[in-house]
Short mmCIF file of C-alpha atoms and ligand atoms in Angstrom, two decimals:
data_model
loop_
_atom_site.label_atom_id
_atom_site.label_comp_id
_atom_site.label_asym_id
_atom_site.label_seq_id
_atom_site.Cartn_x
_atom_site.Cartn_y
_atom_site.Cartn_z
CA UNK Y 1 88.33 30.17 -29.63
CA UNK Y 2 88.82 31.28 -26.20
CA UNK Y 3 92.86 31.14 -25.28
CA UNK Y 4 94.19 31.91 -21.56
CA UNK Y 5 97.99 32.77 -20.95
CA UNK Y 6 98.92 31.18 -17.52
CA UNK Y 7 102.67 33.51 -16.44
CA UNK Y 8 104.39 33.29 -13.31
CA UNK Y 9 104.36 28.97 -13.04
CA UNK Y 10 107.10 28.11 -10.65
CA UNK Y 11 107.55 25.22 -12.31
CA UNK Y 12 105.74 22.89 -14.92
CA UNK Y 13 106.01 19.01 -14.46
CA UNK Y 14 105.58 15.72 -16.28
CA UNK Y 15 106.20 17.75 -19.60
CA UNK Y 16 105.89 14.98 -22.39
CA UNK Y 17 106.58 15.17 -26.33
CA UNK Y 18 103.59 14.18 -27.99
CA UNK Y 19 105.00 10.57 -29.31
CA UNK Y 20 105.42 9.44 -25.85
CA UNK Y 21 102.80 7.46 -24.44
CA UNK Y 22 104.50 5.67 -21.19
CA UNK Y 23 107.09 5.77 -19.33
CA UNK Y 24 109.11 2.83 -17.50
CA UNK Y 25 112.74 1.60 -16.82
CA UNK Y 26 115.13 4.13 -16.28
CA UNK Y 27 112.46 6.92 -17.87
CA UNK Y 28 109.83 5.92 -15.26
CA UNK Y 29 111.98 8.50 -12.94
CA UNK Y 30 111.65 11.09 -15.50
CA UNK Y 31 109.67 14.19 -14.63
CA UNK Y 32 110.41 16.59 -17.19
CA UNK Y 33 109.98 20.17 -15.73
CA UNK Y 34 110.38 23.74 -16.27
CA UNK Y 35 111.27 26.63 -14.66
CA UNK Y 36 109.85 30.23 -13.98
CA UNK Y 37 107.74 29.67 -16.86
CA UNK Y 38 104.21 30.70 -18.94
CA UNK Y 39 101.35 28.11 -20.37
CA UNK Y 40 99.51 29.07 -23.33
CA UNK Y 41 95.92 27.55 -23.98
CA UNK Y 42 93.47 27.85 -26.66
CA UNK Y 43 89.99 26.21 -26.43
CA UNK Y 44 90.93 23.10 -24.47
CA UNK Y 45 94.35 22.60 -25.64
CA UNK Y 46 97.76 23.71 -24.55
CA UNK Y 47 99.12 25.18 -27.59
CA UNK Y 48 102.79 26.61 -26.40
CA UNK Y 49 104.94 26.94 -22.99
CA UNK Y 50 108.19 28.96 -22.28
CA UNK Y 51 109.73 30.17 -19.54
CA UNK Y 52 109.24 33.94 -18.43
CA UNK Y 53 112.53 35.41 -20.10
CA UNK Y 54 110.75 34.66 -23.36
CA UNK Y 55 107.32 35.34 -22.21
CA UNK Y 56 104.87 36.08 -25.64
CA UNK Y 57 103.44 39.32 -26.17
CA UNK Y 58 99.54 39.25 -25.18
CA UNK Y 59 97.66 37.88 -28.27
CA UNK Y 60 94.63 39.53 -28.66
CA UNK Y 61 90.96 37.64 -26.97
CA UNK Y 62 93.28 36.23 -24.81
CA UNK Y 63 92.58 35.86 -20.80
CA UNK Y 64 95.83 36.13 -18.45
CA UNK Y 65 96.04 34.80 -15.16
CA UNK Y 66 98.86 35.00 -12.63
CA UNK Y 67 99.65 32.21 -11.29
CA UNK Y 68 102.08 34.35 -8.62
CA UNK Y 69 104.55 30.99 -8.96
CA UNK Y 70 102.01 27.87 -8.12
CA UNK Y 71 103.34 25.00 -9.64
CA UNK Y 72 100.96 22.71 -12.19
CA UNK Y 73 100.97 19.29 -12.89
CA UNK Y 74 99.09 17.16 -15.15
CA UNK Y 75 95.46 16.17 -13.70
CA UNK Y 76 95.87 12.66 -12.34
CA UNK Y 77 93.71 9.65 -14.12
CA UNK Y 78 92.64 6.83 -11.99
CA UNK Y 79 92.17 3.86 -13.80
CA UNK Y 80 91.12 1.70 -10.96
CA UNK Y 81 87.58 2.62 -9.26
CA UNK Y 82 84.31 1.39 -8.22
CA UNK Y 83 82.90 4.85 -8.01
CA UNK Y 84 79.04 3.76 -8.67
CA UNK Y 85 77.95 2.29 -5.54
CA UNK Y 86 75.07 2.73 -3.40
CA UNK Y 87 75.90 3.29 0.55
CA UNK Y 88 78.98 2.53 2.51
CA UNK Y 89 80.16 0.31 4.69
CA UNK Y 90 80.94 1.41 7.87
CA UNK Y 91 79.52 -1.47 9.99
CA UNK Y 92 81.79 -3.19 8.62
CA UNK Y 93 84.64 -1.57 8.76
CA UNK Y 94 83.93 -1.15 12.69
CA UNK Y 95 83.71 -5.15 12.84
CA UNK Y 96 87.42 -5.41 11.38
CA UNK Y 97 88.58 -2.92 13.78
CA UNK Y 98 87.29 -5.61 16.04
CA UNK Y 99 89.26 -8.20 14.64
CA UNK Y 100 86.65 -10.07 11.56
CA UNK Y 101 88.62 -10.29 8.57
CA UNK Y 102 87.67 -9.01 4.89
CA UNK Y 103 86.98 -12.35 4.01
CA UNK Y 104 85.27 -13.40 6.98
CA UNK Y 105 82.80 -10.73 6.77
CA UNK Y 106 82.14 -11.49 3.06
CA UNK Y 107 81.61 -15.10 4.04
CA UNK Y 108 78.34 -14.13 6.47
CA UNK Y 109 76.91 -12.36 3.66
CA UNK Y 110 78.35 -9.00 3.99
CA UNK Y 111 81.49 -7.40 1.46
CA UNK Y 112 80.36 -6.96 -2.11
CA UNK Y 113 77.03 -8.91 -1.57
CA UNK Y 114 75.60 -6.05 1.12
CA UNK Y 115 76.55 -3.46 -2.03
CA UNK Y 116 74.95 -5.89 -4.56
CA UNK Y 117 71.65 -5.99 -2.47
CA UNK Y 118 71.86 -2.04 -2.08
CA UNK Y 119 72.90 -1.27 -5.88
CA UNK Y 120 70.09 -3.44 -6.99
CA UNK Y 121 67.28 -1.61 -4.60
CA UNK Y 122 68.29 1.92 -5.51
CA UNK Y 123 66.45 4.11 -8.28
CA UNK Y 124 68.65 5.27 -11.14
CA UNK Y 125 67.92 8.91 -10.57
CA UNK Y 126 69.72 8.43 -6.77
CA UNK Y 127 72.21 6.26 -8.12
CA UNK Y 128 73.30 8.80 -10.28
CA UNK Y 129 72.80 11.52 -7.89
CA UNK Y 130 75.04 9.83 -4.87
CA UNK Y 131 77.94 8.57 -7.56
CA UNK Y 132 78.24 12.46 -8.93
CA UNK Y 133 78.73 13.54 -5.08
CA UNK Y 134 81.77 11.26 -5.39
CA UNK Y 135 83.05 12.20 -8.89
CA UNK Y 136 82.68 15.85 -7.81
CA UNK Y 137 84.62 15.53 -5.05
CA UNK Y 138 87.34 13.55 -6.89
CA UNK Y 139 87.55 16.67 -9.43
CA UNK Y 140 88.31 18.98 -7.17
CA UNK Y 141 91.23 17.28 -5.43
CA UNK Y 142 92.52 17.14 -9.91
CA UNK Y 143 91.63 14.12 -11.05
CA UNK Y 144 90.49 14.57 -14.34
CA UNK Y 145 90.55 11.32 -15.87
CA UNK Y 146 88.81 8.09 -14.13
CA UNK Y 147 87.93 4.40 -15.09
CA UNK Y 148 84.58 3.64 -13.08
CA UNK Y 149 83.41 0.12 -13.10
CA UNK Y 150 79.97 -2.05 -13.06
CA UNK Y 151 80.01 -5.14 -10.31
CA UNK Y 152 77.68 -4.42 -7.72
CA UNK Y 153 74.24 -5.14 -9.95
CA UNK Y 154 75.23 -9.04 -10.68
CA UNK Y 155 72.20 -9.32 -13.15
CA UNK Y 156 71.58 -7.74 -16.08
CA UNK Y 157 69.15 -4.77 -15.60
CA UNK Y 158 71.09 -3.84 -12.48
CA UNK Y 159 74.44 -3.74 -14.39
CA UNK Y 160 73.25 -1.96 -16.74
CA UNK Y 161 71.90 0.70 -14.50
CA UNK Y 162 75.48 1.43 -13.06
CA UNK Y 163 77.27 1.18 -16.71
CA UNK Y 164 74.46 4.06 -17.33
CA UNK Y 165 75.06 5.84 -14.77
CA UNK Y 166 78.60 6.43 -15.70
CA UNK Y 167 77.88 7.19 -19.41
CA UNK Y 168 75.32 9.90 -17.67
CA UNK Y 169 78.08 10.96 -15.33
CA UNK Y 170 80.20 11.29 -18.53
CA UNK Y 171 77.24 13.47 -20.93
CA UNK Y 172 77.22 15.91 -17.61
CA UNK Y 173 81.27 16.66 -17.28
CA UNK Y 174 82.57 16.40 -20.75
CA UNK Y 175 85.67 17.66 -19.42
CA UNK Y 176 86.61 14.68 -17.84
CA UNK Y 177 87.60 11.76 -19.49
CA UNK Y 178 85.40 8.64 -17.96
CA UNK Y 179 85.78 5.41 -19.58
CA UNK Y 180 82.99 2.42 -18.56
CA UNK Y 181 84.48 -1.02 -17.62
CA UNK Y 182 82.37 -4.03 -17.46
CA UNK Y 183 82.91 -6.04 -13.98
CA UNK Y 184 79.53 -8.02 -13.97
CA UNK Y 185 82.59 -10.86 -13.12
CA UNK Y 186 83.04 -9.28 -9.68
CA UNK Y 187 80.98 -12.07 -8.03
CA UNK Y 188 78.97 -15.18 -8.16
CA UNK Y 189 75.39 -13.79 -7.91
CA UNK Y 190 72.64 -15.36 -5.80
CA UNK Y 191 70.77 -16.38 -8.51
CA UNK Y 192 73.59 -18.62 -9.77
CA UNK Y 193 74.97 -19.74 -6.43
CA UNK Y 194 77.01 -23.39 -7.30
CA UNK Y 195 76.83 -22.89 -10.87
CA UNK Y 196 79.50 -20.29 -11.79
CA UNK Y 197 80.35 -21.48 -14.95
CA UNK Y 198 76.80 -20.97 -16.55
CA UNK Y 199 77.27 -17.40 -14.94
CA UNK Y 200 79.99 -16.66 -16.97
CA UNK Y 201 78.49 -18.42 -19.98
CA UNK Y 202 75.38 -15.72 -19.53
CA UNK Y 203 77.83 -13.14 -19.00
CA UNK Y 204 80.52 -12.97 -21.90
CA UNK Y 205 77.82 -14.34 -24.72
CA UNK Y 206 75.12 -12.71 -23.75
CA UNK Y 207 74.91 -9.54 -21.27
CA UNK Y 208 78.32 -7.81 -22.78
CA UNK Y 209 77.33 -8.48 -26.77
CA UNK Y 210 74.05 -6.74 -26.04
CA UNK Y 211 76.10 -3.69 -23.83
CA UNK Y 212 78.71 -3.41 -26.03
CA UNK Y 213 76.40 -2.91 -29.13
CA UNK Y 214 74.46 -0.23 -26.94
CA UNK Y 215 77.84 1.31 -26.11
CA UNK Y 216 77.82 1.17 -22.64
CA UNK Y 217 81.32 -0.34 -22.45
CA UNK Y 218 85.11 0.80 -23.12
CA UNK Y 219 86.90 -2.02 -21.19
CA UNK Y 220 85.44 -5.52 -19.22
CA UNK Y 221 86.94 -7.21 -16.24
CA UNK Y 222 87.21 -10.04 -14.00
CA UNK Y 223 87.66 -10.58 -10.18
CA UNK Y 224 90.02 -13.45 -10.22
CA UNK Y 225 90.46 -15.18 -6.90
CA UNK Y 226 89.80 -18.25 -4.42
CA UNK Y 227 86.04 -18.98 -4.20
CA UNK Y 228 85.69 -16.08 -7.14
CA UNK Y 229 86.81 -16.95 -10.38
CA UNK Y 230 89.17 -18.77 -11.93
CA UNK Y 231 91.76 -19.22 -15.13
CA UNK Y 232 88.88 -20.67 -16.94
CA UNK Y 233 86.94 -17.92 -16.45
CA UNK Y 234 89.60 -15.29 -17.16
CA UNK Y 235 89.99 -17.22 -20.64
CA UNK Y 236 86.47 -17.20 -21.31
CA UNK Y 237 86.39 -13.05 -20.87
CA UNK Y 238 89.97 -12.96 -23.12
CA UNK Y 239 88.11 -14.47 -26.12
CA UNK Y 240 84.94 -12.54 -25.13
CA UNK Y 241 87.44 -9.04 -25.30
CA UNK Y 242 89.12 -10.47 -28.71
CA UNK Y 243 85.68 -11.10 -30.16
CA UNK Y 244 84.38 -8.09 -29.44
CA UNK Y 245 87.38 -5.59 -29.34
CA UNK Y 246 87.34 -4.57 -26.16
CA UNK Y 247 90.01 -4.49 -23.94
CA UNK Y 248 90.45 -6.79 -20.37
CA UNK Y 249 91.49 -5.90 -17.83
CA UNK Y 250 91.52 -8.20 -14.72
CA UNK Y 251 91.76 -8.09 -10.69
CA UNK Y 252 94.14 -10.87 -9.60
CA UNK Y 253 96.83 -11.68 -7.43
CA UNK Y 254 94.91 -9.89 -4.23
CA UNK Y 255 94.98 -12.50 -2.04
CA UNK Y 256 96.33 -15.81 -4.12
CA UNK Y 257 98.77 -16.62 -6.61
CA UNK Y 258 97.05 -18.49 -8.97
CA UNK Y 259 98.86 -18.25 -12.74
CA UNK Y 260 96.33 -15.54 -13.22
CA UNK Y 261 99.05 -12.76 -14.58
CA UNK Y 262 100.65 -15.21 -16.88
CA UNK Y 263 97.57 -16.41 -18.10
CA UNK Y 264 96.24 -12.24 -18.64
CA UNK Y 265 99.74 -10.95 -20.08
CA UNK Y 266 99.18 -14.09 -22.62
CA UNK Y 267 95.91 -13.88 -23.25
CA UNK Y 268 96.23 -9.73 -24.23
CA UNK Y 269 95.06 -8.15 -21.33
CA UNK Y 270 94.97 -4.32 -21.24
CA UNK Y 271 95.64 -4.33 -17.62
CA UNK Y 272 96.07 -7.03 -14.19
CA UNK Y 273 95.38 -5.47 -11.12
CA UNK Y 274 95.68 -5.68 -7.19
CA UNK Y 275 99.51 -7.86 -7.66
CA UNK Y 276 99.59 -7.80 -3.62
CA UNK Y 277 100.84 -11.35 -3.90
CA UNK Y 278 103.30 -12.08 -6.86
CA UNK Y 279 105.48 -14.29 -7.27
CA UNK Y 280 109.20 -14.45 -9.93
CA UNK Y 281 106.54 -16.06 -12.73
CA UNK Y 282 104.06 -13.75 -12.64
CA UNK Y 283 107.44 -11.12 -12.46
CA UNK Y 284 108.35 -13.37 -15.44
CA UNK Y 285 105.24 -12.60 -17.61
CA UNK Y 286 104.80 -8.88 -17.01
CA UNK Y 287 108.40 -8.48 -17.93
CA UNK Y 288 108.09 -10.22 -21.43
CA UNK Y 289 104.26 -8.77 -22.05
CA UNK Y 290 102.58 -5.47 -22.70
CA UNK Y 291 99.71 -5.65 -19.74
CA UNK Y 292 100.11 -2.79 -17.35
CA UNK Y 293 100.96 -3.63 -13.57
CA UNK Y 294 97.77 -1.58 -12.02
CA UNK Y 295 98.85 -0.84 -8.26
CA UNK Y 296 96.38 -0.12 -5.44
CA UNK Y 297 98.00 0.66 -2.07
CA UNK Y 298 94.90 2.38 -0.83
CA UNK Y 299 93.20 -0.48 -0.73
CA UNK Y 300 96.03 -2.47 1.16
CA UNK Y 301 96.34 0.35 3.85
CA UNK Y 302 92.68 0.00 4.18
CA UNK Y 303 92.35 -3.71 4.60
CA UNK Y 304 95.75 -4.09 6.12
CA UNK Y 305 97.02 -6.55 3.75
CA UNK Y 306 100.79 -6.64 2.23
CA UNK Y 307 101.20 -3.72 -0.32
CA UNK Y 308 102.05 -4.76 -4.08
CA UNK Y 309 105.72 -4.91 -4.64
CA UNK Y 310 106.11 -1.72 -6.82
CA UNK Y 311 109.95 -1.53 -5.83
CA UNK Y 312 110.60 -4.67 -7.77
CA UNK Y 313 108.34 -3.84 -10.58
CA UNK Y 314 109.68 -0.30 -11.27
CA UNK Y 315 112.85 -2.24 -11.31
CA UNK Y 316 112.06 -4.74 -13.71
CA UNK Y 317 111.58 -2.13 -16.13
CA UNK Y 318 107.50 -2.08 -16.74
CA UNK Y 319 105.46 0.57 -16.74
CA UNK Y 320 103.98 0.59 -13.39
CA UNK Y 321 100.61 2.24 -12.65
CA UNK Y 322 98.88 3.82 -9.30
CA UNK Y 323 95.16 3.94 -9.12
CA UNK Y 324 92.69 4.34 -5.91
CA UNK Y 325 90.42 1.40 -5.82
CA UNK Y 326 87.83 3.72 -5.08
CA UNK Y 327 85.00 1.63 -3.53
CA UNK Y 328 83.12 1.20 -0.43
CA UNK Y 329 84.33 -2.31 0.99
CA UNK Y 330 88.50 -1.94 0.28
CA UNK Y 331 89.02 1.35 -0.50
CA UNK Y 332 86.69 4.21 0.71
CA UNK Y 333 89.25 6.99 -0.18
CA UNK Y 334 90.08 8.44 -3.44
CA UNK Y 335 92.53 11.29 -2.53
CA UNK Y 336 95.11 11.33 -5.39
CA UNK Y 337 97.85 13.23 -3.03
CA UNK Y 338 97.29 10.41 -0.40
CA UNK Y 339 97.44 7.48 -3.15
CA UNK Y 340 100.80 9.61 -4.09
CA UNK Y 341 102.47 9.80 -0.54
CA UNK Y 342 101.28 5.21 -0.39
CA UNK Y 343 103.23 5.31 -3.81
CA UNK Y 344 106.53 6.57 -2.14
CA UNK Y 345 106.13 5.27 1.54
CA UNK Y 346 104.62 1.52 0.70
CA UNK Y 347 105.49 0.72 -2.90
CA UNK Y 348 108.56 2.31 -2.60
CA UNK Y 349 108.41 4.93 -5.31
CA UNK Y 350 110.16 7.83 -5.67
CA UNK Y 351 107.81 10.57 -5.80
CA UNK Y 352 108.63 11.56 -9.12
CA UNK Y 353 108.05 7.56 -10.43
CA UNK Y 354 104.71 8.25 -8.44
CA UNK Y 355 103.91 11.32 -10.73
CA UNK Y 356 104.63 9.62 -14.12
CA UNK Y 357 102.31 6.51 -12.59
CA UNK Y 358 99.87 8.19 -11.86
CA UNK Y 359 99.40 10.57 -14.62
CA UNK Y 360 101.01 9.38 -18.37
CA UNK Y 361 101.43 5.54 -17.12
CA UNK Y 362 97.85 5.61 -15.67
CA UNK Y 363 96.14 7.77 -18.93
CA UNK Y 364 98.23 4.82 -21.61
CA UNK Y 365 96.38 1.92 -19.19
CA UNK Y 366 93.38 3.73 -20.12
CA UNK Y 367 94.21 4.36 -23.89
CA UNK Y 368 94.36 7.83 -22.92
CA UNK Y 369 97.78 8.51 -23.30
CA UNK Y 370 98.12 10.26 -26.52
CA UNK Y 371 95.51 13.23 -25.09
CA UNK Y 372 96.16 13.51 -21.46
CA UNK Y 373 98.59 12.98 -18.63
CA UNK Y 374 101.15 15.00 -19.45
CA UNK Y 375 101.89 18.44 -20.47
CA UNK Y 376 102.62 18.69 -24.19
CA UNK Y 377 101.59 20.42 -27.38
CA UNK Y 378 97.85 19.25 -28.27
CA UNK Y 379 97.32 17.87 -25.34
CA UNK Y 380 94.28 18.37 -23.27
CA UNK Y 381 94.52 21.07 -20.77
CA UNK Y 382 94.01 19.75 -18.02
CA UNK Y 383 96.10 20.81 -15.03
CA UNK Y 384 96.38 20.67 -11.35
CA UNK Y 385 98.08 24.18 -9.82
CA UNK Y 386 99.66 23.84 -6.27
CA UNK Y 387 101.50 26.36 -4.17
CA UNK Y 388 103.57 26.16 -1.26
CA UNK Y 389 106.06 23.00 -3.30
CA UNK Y 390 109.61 23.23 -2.53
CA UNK Y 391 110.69 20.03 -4.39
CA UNK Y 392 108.57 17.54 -6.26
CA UNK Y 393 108.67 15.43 -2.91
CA UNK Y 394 107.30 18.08 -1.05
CA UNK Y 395 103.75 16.38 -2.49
CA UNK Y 396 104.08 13.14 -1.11
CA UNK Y 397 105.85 14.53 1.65
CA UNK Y 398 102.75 16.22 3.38
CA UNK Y 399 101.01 13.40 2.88
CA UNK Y 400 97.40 14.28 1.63
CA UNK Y 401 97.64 17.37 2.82
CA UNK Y 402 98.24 20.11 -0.06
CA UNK Y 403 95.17 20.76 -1.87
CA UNK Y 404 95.23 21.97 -5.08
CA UNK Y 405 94.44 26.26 -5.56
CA UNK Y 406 93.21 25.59 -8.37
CA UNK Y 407 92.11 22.63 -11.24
CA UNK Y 408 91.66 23.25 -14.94
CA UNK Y 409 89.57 20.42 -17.16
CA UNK Y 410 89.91 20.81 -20.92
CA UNK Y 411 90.84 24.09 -20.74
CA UNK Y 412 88.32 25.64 -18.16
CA UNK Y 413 88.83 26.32 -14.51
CA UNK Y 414 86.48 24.26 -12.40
ZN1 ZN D 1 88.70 -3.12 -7.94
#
């Protein structure tokens, strides 16, 4: 098997010991480093570190590359996108620069409908082709792990062509980790205007049965929200995800508090987010539960709206997560260093809390935890290398603006 010897690291971060899958409380600051130091690799593993005073002898077949003191990081995961749209959104965007509001523009038929009607007119073949523009782009700033979801079909051959799209995108970079979440719950389709109960009926006993058996699915979701859906809808996915085995994860709290975390944390979810709104019950119920607090400040300094209060949550000792939202209406950005610098300047992370949620915290929200987001023995080699780093903080410090020199997936340099 092919092993590389990586000598000369400045530093290695968010080292982990293989039984730890998450960190929060007073460990959610903890960025375990080392200093002046070489990374061993073998196939896509990392198989040994040390630091340079104890530097191995050169085992035969094995590749050696200087990395002349970059530092390296686990690749980030982003468990929060939309990645698989068709088109963007710029007219719109230009009309809330003018003063329309989000929901204003989705009430004249614009916001997720105007990506519904363009996801369901597309071909597969340039559906796949635009959406692995984006997920090449996101590889190259080091994520190496992503959660893409369906939501902009709304019936059931158009769903299924974006939940295929991402199993494709997944056969053609198996050194990425891509998981498939469900969202045909982002919106009321046309076709079922008035009636969004028989929607949801159609939905959780019917559509994701049939997906699920063809293995299209890792994860399902929910958009809950004011003129969207509500708790009896989130209950109705919960027994869907129990019957099945599939994990939930849900969007609430974006806009409205509506009992939607305390009804999710109950219920089993895997994961509730947005939490721009929250209030000391829904604090209550992610305190005593074991759903993940999914944070998307991207998508708040897009639309403008109050930022999640990750301060608070860090403090109450759960194991806060940072994703990017990805999508074309909220969120047309997916720049991990950026998302990193909104951790620390909005949510009030410190940058390394911003690290550990965006890398192990983000990879356990995903299941992912045991092989990736972190440095350790038998984990997946999959690394981020970055020169010029003073500190940890000098990341989020230059806000978006250090790109990576280079990014290893699985043990290969892209
Ligand atoms: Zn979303």
């Amino acid at each position: 098997m092919n092993r590389i010897l990586i000598r000369n690291l400045g530093r290695i971060g968010g080292i982990s010991e293989e039984s730890l899958l998450q960190r929060s409380g007073e460990h959610l600051s903890n960025w375990p480093a080392l200093r002046d130091a070489w990374l061993l690799i073998e196939g896509s593993t990392i198989i040994g570190w040390g630091t340079m005073t104890d530097e191995p002898r050169q085992p035969p077949n094995t590749a050696v590359w200087d990395a002349k003191g970059a530092w390296v990081i686990p690749a980030f995961v982003d468990p929060h996108t939309h990645l698989v749209h068709s088109g963007t959104r710029e007219h719109e965007w230009k009309a809330r620069l003018q003063g329309a509001s989000y929901q204003e523009i989705a009430a004249s038929g614009g916001g997720i409908m105007h990506s519904v009607r363009a996801l369901r007119s597309i071909e597969f073949a340039a559906l796949i082709d635009e959406s692995r523009l984006r997920l090449e782009t996101m590889r190259t700033m080091g994520v190496g792990s992503v959660e893409i979801k369906s939501g902009y079909g709304l019936d059931f051959e158009s769903e299924s062509k974006m939940m295929r799209t991402t199993r494709t995108l997944a056969s053609e970079y198996p050194d990425m980790n891509i998981r498939s979440t469900c969202l045909a719950l982002h919106a009321i389709p046309p076709e079922f205007r008035g009636d969004m109960d028989s929607y949801v009926k159609k939905v959780t006993q019917e559509w994701i049965p049939i997906w699920a058996g063809e293995g299209l699915i890792d994860f399902i979701d929910i958009f809950c929200e004011q003129g969207y859906f509500g708790l009896v809808h989130l209950d109705a996915l919960l027994a869907c995800g129990h019957r099945l085995g599939l994990g939930v994860r849900a969007h609430v709290n974006q806009f409205t508090v509506m009992g939607a975390v305390r009804r999710a944390v109950e219920g089993g979810a895997l994961s509730v987010d947005h939490l721009e709104e929250l209030d000391s019950d829904d604090l209550d119920a992610l305190k005593h539960g074991a759903t993940f607090p999914i944070l998307l400040p991207g998508c708040s300094f897009f639309l403008g709206i109050p930022y999640a209060p990750g301060r608070l949550l860090a403090d109450s000792g759960v194991p806060v997560v940072v994703g990017s939202d990805y999508n074309p209406g909220s969120a047309p950005g997916l720049n991990p260093f950026f998302t990193l610098s909104l951790s620390c300047l909005k949510l009030g992370l410190m940058p390394e809390e911003a690290l550990n949620a965006m890398t192990i915290n983000a990879a356990a929200s995903l299941q992912l935890s045991d092989r990736t987001g972190s440095v350790g023995i038998g984990k997946e080699a999959s690394l981020v290398f970055i020169s010029g780093l003073n500190d940890w903080s000098t990341l989020p410090y230059h806000f978006g603006q250090i790109p990576p020199i280079r990014v290893m997936l699985k043990g290969r340099f892209i």
